[in-house]
Amino acid sequence: MENNSSTLQAMNILVVGASGYVGRHLVPKLLQQGHKVRVSARRVTELVALFDQQPVDICPMDLLQPTTVTEACRDIDIAFYLVHSMQAGDDFAERDRRAAHVFGREASRAGIKQIVYLGALAPEDTHSLHLRSRAETGEALREGGVPVTELRAPIIVGAGSVPFEAIRDMVNHLPGMLLPTAVKNKSAPIALDNLLFYLVGVMACREAYQQIYDVAGPDTISYLQQIEKYAAVTEQRFKPLPFFLISIAMVRFGMPLFSSAPKGVIKALLGGLKHDILADDKAIRRLLPQPLLSYEQAVEKALADEQSWPAPLTWFQGNMAFREGWRNAAFYGDCLVLSHESAMPAKPIWQVLSKIGGKQRFFFMNWVWAIREWIDFCVGGPGRDLGRDTADKFVVGERVDSWNILRVNEEKSVLLGFGMKGPGSGNLEFRLEPLPDGGTRITMLAYWHPAGFWGQLYWYSMMRPHTFLFWGMLRRISALAVKQHLRSSPD
């Protein structure tokens, strides 16, 4: 075997889809080996949130816009292709084929030596659009002419993997559930660490060029057994009940009631439940031998790793700092974003915002805030713990009534942690952005990681009231800044 990952010469590597579940864990592995890494995704804000503190080159890329692909591929030796469009709607398969064609063509033009593609295991006779699409994506990449190494994986066991998160949300928040009999079908789930070892191992390995490898864990078990084993590892009481009258479509409809995992991905993945998805991984195990973690070991490691994963005070999916270290708060959260443009510069707006809470309260419909605080107080929370340590300045570690001040960037942003009791973990962030005309855009971001059905219900039932309340706050803050500016200006 030509490649030895511990002695590989440093290369320029592009990770396409670096903000995704596998990508965010692969990038640190590549950096540890001394490679120069360029990360790309359509939404640059997620890349910045994830990798701002790491020595990576951040490059925006829309795979359906060839010019952005050309720029991302420039001076790259090897590319990892880790993207899918399952959240884009029912036309995701066609979008994935088009994207792969574009990338394969541009990678060839740029002189990239190898593409490592993460696909999915699938029976030859599968009717699952998702599973067929993953194979078709690999074919489209190969048509570009660059040697492709394709790893076909089953369910990945790790925090952030959508099937894993669906099981976690189900077991953590329900006493039991009627399930379709399809959960008795089997697969060989693989631990995230084992998959990363294979991905890094085939990199620059000529023996792996133009090869397709099945990868798998050591246990071929049913989806029902995965649920039962997760419950046993986490010591949760959960009773799964396969029932012939329950269809996969019914599960697809019911899952968003208790899980915040992406609905589009869940819909696509559930189609794979209809088959045994078996693997022949002898070839990859000969090429890259490693100890394989059992399903139980993989679950234990996933839960331990997410507690120690660096958690900067910038929101991204799964960030433990925004889940308050609470495993029951869902990995996948929601974000409500509202903006208001003011003619005032940032300084007077910041002076008004800095007085939030305490005697000033929350600028708009304070009686609504008071109702929520009294409800929290009645259930034993700190809702009526009113007041501020410093009345007119944000100081990290101090409080704004029951909220905690987590991060302050003077006259630019402040992040508050939700201190009251609730079915999930929440945060509130204010950002001030200067505008070309001298005004300021005030943006308010509300983050919520729900805990099961009640957390989902809380978020969606309160969406419209929160939107109305937050809009009022933003407009009132702007108006107070104008009034304060006029009062302080000379006649």
Short mmCIF file of C-alpha atoms in Angstrom, two decimals:
data_model
loop_
_atom_site.label_atom_id
_atom_site.label_comp_id
_atom_site.label_asym_id
_atom_site.label_seq_id
_atom_site.Cartn_x
_atom_site.Cartn_y
_atom_site.Cartn_z
CA MET A 1 0.00 0.00 0.00
CA GLU A 2 1.53 3.29 -1.10
CA ASN A 3 0.00 5.65 1.41
CA ASN A 4 0.82 5.85 5.11
CA SER A 5 -1.23 8.65 6.70
CA SER A 6 1.37 9.31 9.40
CA THR A 7 4.15 9.96 6.83
CA LEU A 8 2.25 11.60 3.98
CA GLN A 9 3.79 14.74 2.55
CA ALA A 10 1.71 17.82 3.36
CA MET A 11 -0.86 18.46 0.63
CA ASN A 12 -3.44 21.05 -0.28
CA ILE A 13 -6.82 19.53 0.49
CA LEU A 14 -10.33 20.78 -0.27
CA VAL A 15 -13.21 19.58 1.92
CA VAL A 16 -16.48 20.16 0.07
CA GLY A 17 -19.34 20.26 2.56
CA ALA A 18 -17.05 20.99 5.49
CA SER A 19 -19.89 22.41 7.60
CA GLY A 20 -21.71 19.07 7.49
CA TYR A 21 -21.60 16.32 10.07
CA VAL A 22 -18.62 14.34 8.70
CA GLY A 23 -16.77 17.37 7.35
CA ARG A 24 -16.55 19.22 10.64
CA HIS A 25 -14.84 16.18 12.20
CA LEU A 26 -12.63 15.37 9.21
CA VAL A 27 -11.03 18.83 8.99
CA PRO A 28 -9.25 18.66 12.39
CA LYS A 29 -7.88 15.20 11.47
CA LEU A 30 -6.34 16.61 8.30
CA LEU A 31 -4.91 19.62 10.11
CA GLN A 32 -3.31 17.35 12.72
CA GLN A 33 -1.39 15.64 9.91
CA GLY A 34 0.02 18.96 8.71
CA HIS A 35 -2.04 19.36 5.54
CA LYS A 36 -3.21 22.73 4.26
CA VAL A 37 -6.99 22.61 4.29
CA ARG A 38 -9.51 24.67 2.35
CA VAL A 39 -13.10 24.36 3.57
CA SER A 40 -16.09 25.16 1.42
CA ALA A 41 -19.84 25.31 1.75
CA ARG A 42 -22.66 27.42 0.38
CA ARG A 43 -23.18 29.27 3.69
CA VAL A 44 -19.92 30.90 4.76
CA THR A 45 -21.32 31.93 8.15
CA GLU A 46 -21.41 28.28 9.23
CA LEU A 47 -17.81 27.76 8.14
CA VAL A 48 -16.69 30.82 10.08
CA ALA A 49 -18.56 29.65 13.16
CA LEU A 50 -16.98 26.20 13.00
CA PHE A 51 -13.43 26.95 11.87
CA ASP A 52 -12.68 30.57 12.76
CA GLN A 53 -10.12 29.48 15.35
CA GLN A 54 -8.45 26.90 13.09
CA PRO A 55 -5.80 27.49 10.36
CA VAL A 56 -8.05 26.84 7.37
CA ASP A 57 -8.78 28.70 4.15
CA ILE A 58 -12.52 29.46 4.07
CA CYS A 59 -13.96 29.52 0.58
CA PRO A 60 -17.64 29.99 -0.34
CA MET A 61 -18.87 27.61 -3.02
CA ASP A 62 -22.21 26.93 -4.68
CA LEU A 63 -21.85 23.69 -6.61
CA LEU A 64 -24.38 24.84 -9.18
CA GLN A 65 -22.30 27.97 -9.90
CA PRO A 66 -19.18 26.76 -11.81
CA THR A 67 -17.18 29.96 -11.24
CA THR A 68 -17.27 29.45 -7.46
CA VAL A 69 -16.20 25.81 -7.92
CA THR A 70 -13.29 26.85 -10.14
CA GLU A 71 -11.99 29.21 -7.47
CA ALA A 72 -12.34 26.63 -4.68
CA CYS A 73 -10.45 23.98 -6.70
CA ARG A 74 -7.49 26.21 -7.49
CA ASP A 75 -4.10 24.74 -6.34
CA ILE A 76 -5.76 21.71 -4.70
CA ASP A 77 -4.21 18.21 -4.68
CA ILE A 78 -7.06 16.14 -3.21
CA ALA A 79 -10.75 16.87 -2.64
CA PHE A 80 -13.19 15.26 -0.23
CA TYR A 81 -16.75 15.38 -1.55
CA LEU A 82 -19.18 15.18 1.39
CA VAL A 83 -22.32 16.94 0.17
CA HIS A 84 -25.93 16.04 -0.54
CA SER A 85 -29.09 18.05 -1.24
CA MET A 86 -31.64 16.07 0.78
CA GLN A 87 -32.86 19.21 2.53
CA ALA A 88 -33.47 20.97 -0.78
CA GLY A 89 -36.80 19.27 -1.54
CA ASP A 90 -38.08 16.43 -3.71
CA ASP A 91 -35.74 17.31 -6.59
CA PHE A 92 -32.63 16.63 -4.49
CA ALA A 93 -31.48 13.69 -6.66
CA GLU A 94 -31.35 15.81 -9.80
CA ARG A 95 -29.61 18.64 -7.93
CA ASP A 96 -27.00 16.19 -6.60
CA ARG A 97 -26.30 14.81 -10.10
CA ARG A 98 -25.89 18.32 -11.54
CA ALA A 99 -23.64 19.39 -8.68
CA ALA A 100 -21.44 16.30 -9.05
CA HIS A 101 -21.10 16.85 -12.81
CA VAL A 102 -20.01 20.45 -12.22
CA PHE A 103 -17.52 19.53 -9.52
CA GLY A 104 -16.05 16.58 -11.42
CA ARG A 105 -15.50 18.76 -14.52
CA GLU A 106 -13.97 21.67 -12.61
CA ALA A 107 -11.79 19.36 -10.50
CA SER A 108 -10.38 17.86 -13.70
CA ARG A 109 -9.66 21.29 -15.16
CA ALA A 110 -7.90 22.31 -11.94
CA GLY A 111 -5.64 19.24 -12.02
CA ILE A 112 -6.93 17.67 -8.79
CA LYS A 113 -5.35 14.23 -8.41
CA GLN A 114 -8.09 12.40 -6.46
CA ILE A 115 -11.65 12.85 -5.22
CA VAL A 116 -12.66 10.95 -2.10
CA TYR A 117 -16.44 10.63 -2.11
CA LEU A 118 -18.59 9.48 0.79
CA GLY A 119 -21.62 7.64 -0.55
CA ALA A 120 -24.10 5.22 0.96
CA LEU A 121 -24.57 1.46 1.07
CA ALA A 122 -27.56 0.26 -0.91
CA PRO A 123 -28.97 -3.04 -2.21
CA GLU A 124 -28.93 -3.30 -6.01
CA ASP A 125 -32.74 -3.53 -6.15
CA THR A 126 -33.40 -0.58 -3.83
CA HIS A 127 -36.39 1.67 -4.49
CA SER A 128 -35.04 4.35 -2.13
CA LEU A 129 -34.51 7.57 -4.06
CA HIS A 130 -31.91 8.65 -1.50
CA LEU A 131 -29.83 5.48 -1.83
CA ARG A 132 -30.02 5.45 -5.63
CA SER A 133 -29.04 9.11 -5.67
CA ARG A 134 -25.87 8.49 -3.67
CA ALA A 135 -24.68 5.91 -6.23
CA GLU A 136 -25.59 8.20 -9.14
CA THR A 137 -23.60 11.02 -7.55
CA GLY A 138 -20.51 8.81 -7.53
CA GLU A 139 -21.01 8.00 -11.22
CA ALA A 140 -21.37 11.69 -12.06
CA LEU A 141 -18.12 12.52 -10.24
CA ARG A 142 -16.26 9.78 -12.14
CA GLU A 143 -17.39 11.20 -15.48
CA GLY A 144 -15.18 14.24 -14.84
CA GLY A 145 -12.04 12.14 -15.33
CA VAL A 146 -10.44 12.60 -11.90
CA PRO A 147 -9.73 9.29 -10.08
CA VAL A 148 -12.53 8.82 -7.54
CA THR A 149 -12.38 6.72 -4.38
CA GLU A 150 -15.91 6.03 -3.18
CA LEU A 151 -16.67 4.82 0.33
CA ARG A 152 -20.20 3.49 0.73
CA ALA A 153 -21.25 3.79 4.35
CA PRO A 154 -24.23 2.59 6.39
CA ILE A 155 -25.64 4.56 9.34
CA ILE A 156 -22.89 6.55 11.03
CA VAL A 157 -22.90 6.49 14.83
CA GLY A 158 -21.93 9.89 16.16
CA ALA A 159 -23.38 13.11 17.52
CA GLY A 160 -24.88 14.98 14.57
CA SER A 161 -25.58 11.95 12.38
CA VAL A 162 -29.27 12.36 11.52
CA PRO A 163 -30.26 8.69 12.13
CA PHE A 164 -28.37 8.77 15.42
CA GLU A 165 -30.05 12.02 16.47
CA ALA A 166 -33.49 10.66 15.54
CA ILE A 167 -32.89 7.66 17.82
CA ARG A 168 -31.54 9.91 20.58
CA ASP A 169 -34.54 12.27 20.45
CA MET A 170 -36.95 9.34 20.40
CA VAL A 171 -35.41 7.46 23.33
CA ASN A 172 -34.66 10.55 25.45
CA HIS A 173 -38.15 12.02 25.26
CA LEU A 174 -40.68 9.22 24.79
CA PRO A 175 -41.57 6.25 27.01
CA GLY A 176 -42.11 4.08 23.95
CA MET A 177 -43.28 4.19 20.35
CA LEU A 178 -45.17 2.13 17.80
CA LEU A 179 -42.84 1.52 14.86
CA PRO A 180 -43.18 -0.07 11.41
CA THR A 181 -42.08 -3.70 11.13
CA ALA A 182 -39.37 -2.45 8.73
CA VAL A 183 -37.26 -1.63 11.83
CA LYS A 184 -36.47 -5.37 11.95
CA ASN A 185 -34.34 -4.97 8.81
CA LYS A 186 -30.60 -4.99 9.39
CA SER A 187 -27.52 -2.91 8.68
CA ALA A 188 -23.96 -2.61 10.05
CA PRO A 189 -23.69 0.88 11.57
CA ILE A 190 -20.17 2.29 11.71
CA ALA A 191 -18.60 4.49 14.38
CA LEU A 192 -17.61 7.97 13.24
CA ASP A 193 -13.97 7.41 14.27
CA ASN A 194 -13.76 4.24 12.15
CA LEU A 195 -15.20 6.06 9.15
CA LEU A 196 -12.76 8.96 9.54
CA PHE A 197 -9.86 6.49 9.66
CA TYR A 198 -10.96 5.05 6.31
CA LEU A 199 -11.49 8.48 4.73
CA VAL A 200 -8.05 9.69 5.71
CA GLY A 201 -6.48 6.33 4.88
CA VAL A 202 -7.56 6.20 1.23
CA MET A 203 -6.29 9.74 0.65
CA ALA A 204 -3.42 9.72 -1.90
CA CYS A 205 -3.48 5.91 -1.91
CA ARG A 206 -3.07 4.88 -5.57
CA GLU A 207 -4.36 1.41 -4.84
CA ALA A 208 -7.67 3.04 -3.89
CA TYR A 209 -8.00 5.13 -7.07
CA GLN A 210 -11.18 4.37 -9.04
CA GLN A 211 -12.28 1.90 -6.35
CA ILE A 212 -15.60 1.56 -4.55
CA TYR A 213 -15.40 0.22 -1.00
CA ASP A 214 -18.14 -0.88 1.36
CA VAL A 215 -17.40 0.27 4.90
CA ALA A 216 -19.20 -1.08 7.96
CA GLY A 217 -19.05 -1.66 11.67
CA PRO A 218 -18.54 -5.12 13.22
CA ASP A 219 -22.20 -5.65 14.23
CA THR A 220 -24.94 -6.45 11.73
CA ILE A 221 -28.03 -5.54 13.72
CA SER A 222 -31.58 -4.40 13.09
CA TYR A 223 -32.74 -0.81 13.47
CA LEU A 224 -34.85 -2.07 16.37
CA GLN A 225 -31.72 -3.40 18.08
CA GLN A 226 -29.98 -0.06 17.54
CA ILE A 227 -32.80 1.69 19.38
CA GLU A 228 -32.75 -0.86 22.20
CA LYS A 229 -28.97 -0.73 22.54
CA TYR A 230 -28.96 3.08 22.64
CA ALA A 231 -31.57 2.98 25.42
CA ALA A 232 -29.48 0.44 27.35
CA VAL A 233 -26.25 2.48 27.04
CA THR A 234 -27.97 5.69 28.18
CA GLU A 235 -30.04 3.87 30.85
CA GLN A 236 -33.31 5.20 29.43
CA ARG A 237 -36.60 3.37 29.76
CA PHE A 238 -37.96 3.10 26.25
CA LYS A 239 -40.19 0.45 24.73
CA PRO A 240 -40.13 0.17 20.92
CA LEU A 241 -43.12 -1.79 19.59
CA PRO A 242 -43.03 -2.91 15.93
CA PHE A 243 -46.62 -3.04 14.64
CA PHE A 244 -47.74 -4.10 11.19
CA LEU A 245 -50.32 -1.30 10.85
CA ILE A 246 -47.68 1.42 11.29
CA SER A 247 -46.21 2.62 8.00
CA ILE A 248 -42.97 4.43 7.25
CA ALA A 249 -45.07 7.38 6.02
CA MET A 250 -46.68 7.61 9.47
CA VAL A 251 -43.24 7.73 11.12
CA ARG A 252 -42.18 10.42 8.64
CA PHE A 253 -45.21 12.46 9.67
CA GLY A 254 -44.80 11.89 13.41
CA MET A 255 -41.06 12.29 13.87
CA PRO A 256 -40.99 16.13 13.70
CA LEU A 257 -43.26 16.14 16.76
CA PHE A 258 -40.40 15.01 18.99
CA SER A 259 -37.22 15.41 16.95
CA SER A 260 -35.65 18.54 15.46
CA ALA A 261 -33.45 16.56 13.04
CA PRO A 262 -33.75 18.00 9.50
CA LYS A 263 -37.10 16.91 8.05
CA GLY A 264 -35.87 16.63 4.48
CA VAL A 265 -33.02 14.33 5.47
CA ILE A 266 -35.31 12.21 7.68
CA LYS A 267 -37.79 11.85 4.82
CA ALA A 268 -35.06 10.67 2.45
CA LEU A 269 -33.40 8.32 4.93
CA LEU A 270 -36.60 6.58 6.00
CA GLY A 271 -36.89 5.11 2.51
CA GLY A 272 -33.86 2.96 3.31
CA LEU A 273 -35.67 1.24 6.17
CA LYS A 274 -37.39 -1.07 3.70
CA HIS A 275 -34.24 -3.14 3.08
CA ASP A 276 -31.54 -5.09 4.81
CA ILE A 277 -28.49 -2.97 3.98
CA LEU A 278 -25.59 -5.37 4.21
CA ALA A 279 -21.93 -4.68 3.54
CA ASP A 280 -18.94 -6.60 2.23
CA ASP A 281 -16.11 -4.64 3.80
CA LYS A 282 -13.33 -7.23 3.43
CA ALA A 283 -11.49 -5.15 0.79
CA ILE A 284 -11.26 -1.98 2.86
CA ARG A 285 -10.33 -3.93 5.98
CA ARG A 286 -7.43 -5.57 4.11
CA LEU A 287 -6.31 -2.20 2.80
CA LEU A 288 -6.71 -0.31 6.09
CA PRO A 289 -6.96 -2.64 9.09
CA GLN A 290 -8.21 -1.05 12.32
CA PRO A 291 -10.10 -2.09 15.48
CA LEU A 292 -13.81 -1.55 14.82
CA LEU A 293 -16.00 -0.21 17.61
CA SER A 294 -19.14 -2.14 18.49
CA TYR A 295 -22.44 -0.28 18.33
CA GLU A 296 -22.49 0.18 22.11
CA GLN A 297 -18.89 1.44 22.14
CA ALA A 298 -19.67 3.84 19.30
CA VAL A 299 -22.65 5.28 21.22
CA GLU A 300 -20.57 5.73 24.38
CA LYS A 301 -17.80 7.45 22.45
CA ALA A 302 -20.22 9.72 20.57
CA LEU A 303 -21.78 10.95 23.81
CA ALA A 304 -18.38 11.45 25.47
CA ASP A 305 -16.82 13.22 22.48
CA GLU A 306 -19.54 15.84 22.13
CA GLN A 307 -19.00 16.91 25.74
CA SER A 308 -15.33 17.60 25.05
CA TRP A 309 -15.71 19.10 21.56
CA PRO A 310 -14.51 22.75 21.53
CA ALA A 311 -17.54 24.98 22.02
CA PRO A 312 -16.87 28.59 20.96
CA LEU A 313 -19.58 31.12 21.78
CA THR A 314 -20.70 31.23 18.15
CA TRP A 315 -23.86 29.36 17.27
CA PHE A 316 -23.75 26.34 15.00
CA GLN A 317 -25.68 23.10 15.04
CA GLY A 318 -24.71 20.88 17.96
CA ASN A 319 -22.63 23.48 19.79
CA MET A 320 -22.70 22.35 23.43
CA ALA A 321 -22.23 25.92 24.67
CA PHE A 322 -25.69 26.70 23.29
CA ARG A 323 -27.16 23.47 24.65
CA GLU A 324 -25.82 24.25 28.14
CA GLY A 325 -24.06 20.87 28.17
CA TRP A 326 -27.48 19.21 28.36
CA ARG A 327 -27.70 15.97 26.35
CA ASN A 328 -31.49 16.08 26.27
CA ALA A 329 -31.42 19.37 24.38
CA ALA A 330 -31.50 18.43 20.71
CA PHE A 331 -28.34 18.56 18.61
CA TYR A 332 -30.26 20.34 15.85
CA GLY A 333 -31.62 23.71 16.91
CA ASP A 334 -33.72 26.48 15.42
CA CYS A 335 -32.82 30.12 14.86
CA LEU A 336 -35.19 33.07 14.48
CA VAL A 337 -33.52 36.09 12.85
CA LEU A 338 -35.04 39.59 12.76
CA SER A 339 -33.40 42.82 11.59
CA HIS A 340 -34.23 46.51 11.73
CA GLU A 341 -32.35 49.38 10.10
CA SER A 342 -31.88 52.56 12.10
CA ALA A 343 -30.59 55.94 10.98
CA MET A 344 -28.53 56.13 14.19
CA PRO A 345 -24.87 55.09 14.42
CA ALA A 346 -24.02 52.09 16.60
CA LYS A 347 -22.90 53.99 19.70
CA PRO A 348 -26.26 55.49 20.82
CA ILE A 349 -28.04 52.22 19.97
CA TRP A 350 -25.53 50.29 22.07
CA GLN A 351 -26.01 52.72 24.95
CA VAL A 352 -29.76 52.00 24.91
CA LEU A 353 -29.35 48.25 24.47
CA SER A 354 -26.85 48.12 27.35
CA LYS A 355 -29.67 49.08 29.76
CA ILE A 356 -31.87 46.07 28.90
CA GLY A 357 -33.37 44.34 31.91
CA GLY A 358 -33.39 45.66 35.45
CA LYS A 359 -35.37 48.90 35.80
CA GLN A 360 -35.46 49.45 32.03
CA ARG A 361 -36.93 45.97 31.46
CA PHE A 362 -37.23 44.88 27.80
CA PHE A 363 -38.38 48.06 26.04
CA PHE A 364 -41.65 46.68 24.62
CA MET A 365 -44.73 44.99 26.15
CA ASN A 366 -42.99 44.42 29.46
CA TRP A 367 -46.14 42.84 30.89
CA VAL A 368 -45.62 39.88 28.51
CA TRP A 369 -42.12 39.36 29.84
CA ALA A 370 -43.52 39.60 33.38
CA ILE A 371 -46.05 36.82 32.71
CA ARG A 372 -43.29 34.50 31.50
CA GLU A 373 -41.18 35.38 34.55
CA TRP A 374 -44.03 34.61 36.95
CA ILE A 375 -44.68 31.27 35.24
CA ASP A 376 -41.02 30.38 35.66
CA PHE A 377 -41.08 31.49 39.30
CA CYS A 378 -44.10 29.27 39.98
CA VAL A 379 -42.28 26.17 38.71
CA GLY A 380 -39.18 26.89 40.79
CA GLY A 381 -37.14 28.86 38.26
CA PRO A 382 -35.26 32.17 38.60
CA GLY A 383 -37.84 34.13 36.60
CA ARG A 384 -38.41 36.77 39.26
CA ASP A 385 -34.72 37.14 40.02
CA LEU A 386 -34.77 40.67 38.62
CA GLY A 387 -32.02 43.26 38.49
CA ARG A 388 -28.51 43.74 37.16
CA ASP A 389 -25.07 43.82 38.75
CA THR A 390 -23.99 46.66 36.45
CA ALA A 391 -26.99 48.72 35.40
CA ASP A 392 -25.87 50.20 32.08
CA LYS A 393 -22.98 48.06 30.86
CA PHE A 394 -22.66 44.47 29.68
CA VAL A 395 -20.13 42.50 31.73
CA VAL A 396 -19.45 38.86 30.89
CA GLY A 397 -20.49 36.60 33.76
CA GLU A 398 -23.01 39.05 35.16
CA ARG A 399 -26.77 38.78 34.69
CA VAL A 400 -29.63 40.59 33.02
CA ASP A 401 -32.48 39.52 35.31
CA SER A 402 -32.64 35.74 34.81
CA TRP A 403 -30.45 35.89 31.67
CA ASN A 404 -26.68 35.35 31.77
CA ILE A 405 -24.25 37.57 29.85
CA LEU A 406 -22.09 35.11 27.90
CA ARG A 407 -20.20 37.21 25.36
CA VAL A 408 -19.72 40.93 24.70
CA ASN A 409 -18.13 42.64 21.70
CA GLU A 410 -18.41 46.31 22.60
CA GLU A 411 -20.78 48.24 20.31
CA LYS A 412 -21.02 45.19 18.03
CA SER A 413 -22.73 42.23 19.73
CA VAL A 414 -23.91 40.69 22.97
CA LEU A 415 -24.98 37.10 23.67
CA LEU A 416 -27.37 36.22 26.50
CA GLY A 417 -28.09 32.75 27.89
CA PHE A 418 -31.69 31.79 28.73
CA GLY A 419 -31.77 31.20 32.48
CA MET A 420 -35.43 30.32 33.00
CA LYS A 421 -36.80 26.79 33.07
CA GLY A 422 -38.07 25.48 29.78
CA PRO A 423 -38.26 22.41 27.54
CA GLY A 424 -34.94 23.13 25.88
CA SER A 425 -31.94 25.45 25.85
CA GLY A 426 -32.11 29.00 24.50
CA ASN A 427 -30.00 32.06 23.78
CA LEU A 428 -30.60 35.60 22.59
CA GLU A 429 -28.07 37.58 20.57
CA PHE A 430 -28.03 41.21 19.43
CA ARG A 431 -25.73 42.37 16.64
CA LEU A 432 -25.04 45.92 15.45
CA GLU A 433 -23.74 46.30 11.89
CA PRO A 434 -22.75 49.72 10.44
CA LEU A 435 -24.46 50.67 7.19
CA PRO A 436 -22.88 52.69 4.35
CA ASP A 437 -25.15 55.68 5.02
CA GLY A 438 -23.99 55.97 8.63
CA GLY A 439 -26.94 54.08 10.10
CA THR A 440 -26.96 50.70 11.80
CA ARG A 441 -28.61 47.37 11.17
CA ILE A 442 -29.82 45.87 14.47
CA THR A 443 -30.19 42.11 14.23
CA MET A 444 -31.79 39.96 16.89
CA LEU A 445 -31.18 36.19 16.85
CA ALA A 446 -33.10 33.78 19.05
CA TYR A 447 -31.60 30.27 19.29
CA TRP A 448 -33.52 27.27 20.61
CA HIS A 449 -32.47 23.63 21.06
CA PRO A 450 -35.71 21.82 21.95
CA ALA A 451 -36.04 18.87 24.32
CA GLY A 452 -38.60 16.54 22.78
CA PHE A 453 -42.26 17.19 22.01
CA TRP A 454 -42.72 19.97 24.58
CA GLY A 455 -39.64 21.77 23.28
CA GLN A 456 -40.93 21.55 19.71
CA LEU A 457 -44.38 22.71 20.79
CA TYR A 458 -42.90 25.62 22.76
CA TRP A 459 -40.88 26.86 19.78
CA TYR A 460 -43.57 26.60 17.12
CA SER A 461 -46.44 27.85 19.29
CA MET A 462 -44.38 30.85 20.38
CA MET A 463 -42.92 31.67 16.96
CA ARG A 464 -45.49 34.30 16.00
CA PRO A 465 -45.72 35.92 19.46
CA HIS A 466 -41.92 36.06 19.69
CA THR A 467 -41.67 37.56 16.21
CA PHE A 468 -44.16 40.30 17.12
CA LEU A 469 -42.48 40.93 20.48
CA PHE A 470 -38.94 41.04 19.06
CA TRP A 471 -39.93 43.35 16.21
CA GLY A 472 -41.39 45.73 18.76
CA MET A 473 -38.19 45.56 20.82
CA LEU A 474 -36.00 46.40 17.84
CA ARG A 475 -38.12 49.37 16.78
CA ARG A 476 -38.33 50.65 20.35
CA ILE A 477 -34.55 50.40 20.84
CA SER A 478 -34.06 52.41 17.64
CA ALA A 479 -36.61 55.04 18.71
CA LEU A 480 -35.01 55.41 22.14
CA ALA A 481 -31.59 55.84 20.52
CA VAL A 482 -32.98 58.67 18.36
CA LYS A 483 -34.59 60.33 21.38
CA GLN A 484 -31.40 60.03 23.43
CA HIS A 485 -29.30 61.40 20.54
CA LEU A 486 -31.59 64.44 20.14
CA ARG A 487 -31.57 65.08 23.87
CA SER A 488 -27.77 65.07 24.01
CA SER A 489 -27.27 67.16 20.83
CA PRO A 490 -26.83 70.96 21.15
CA ASP A 491 -29.75 73.10 19.98
#
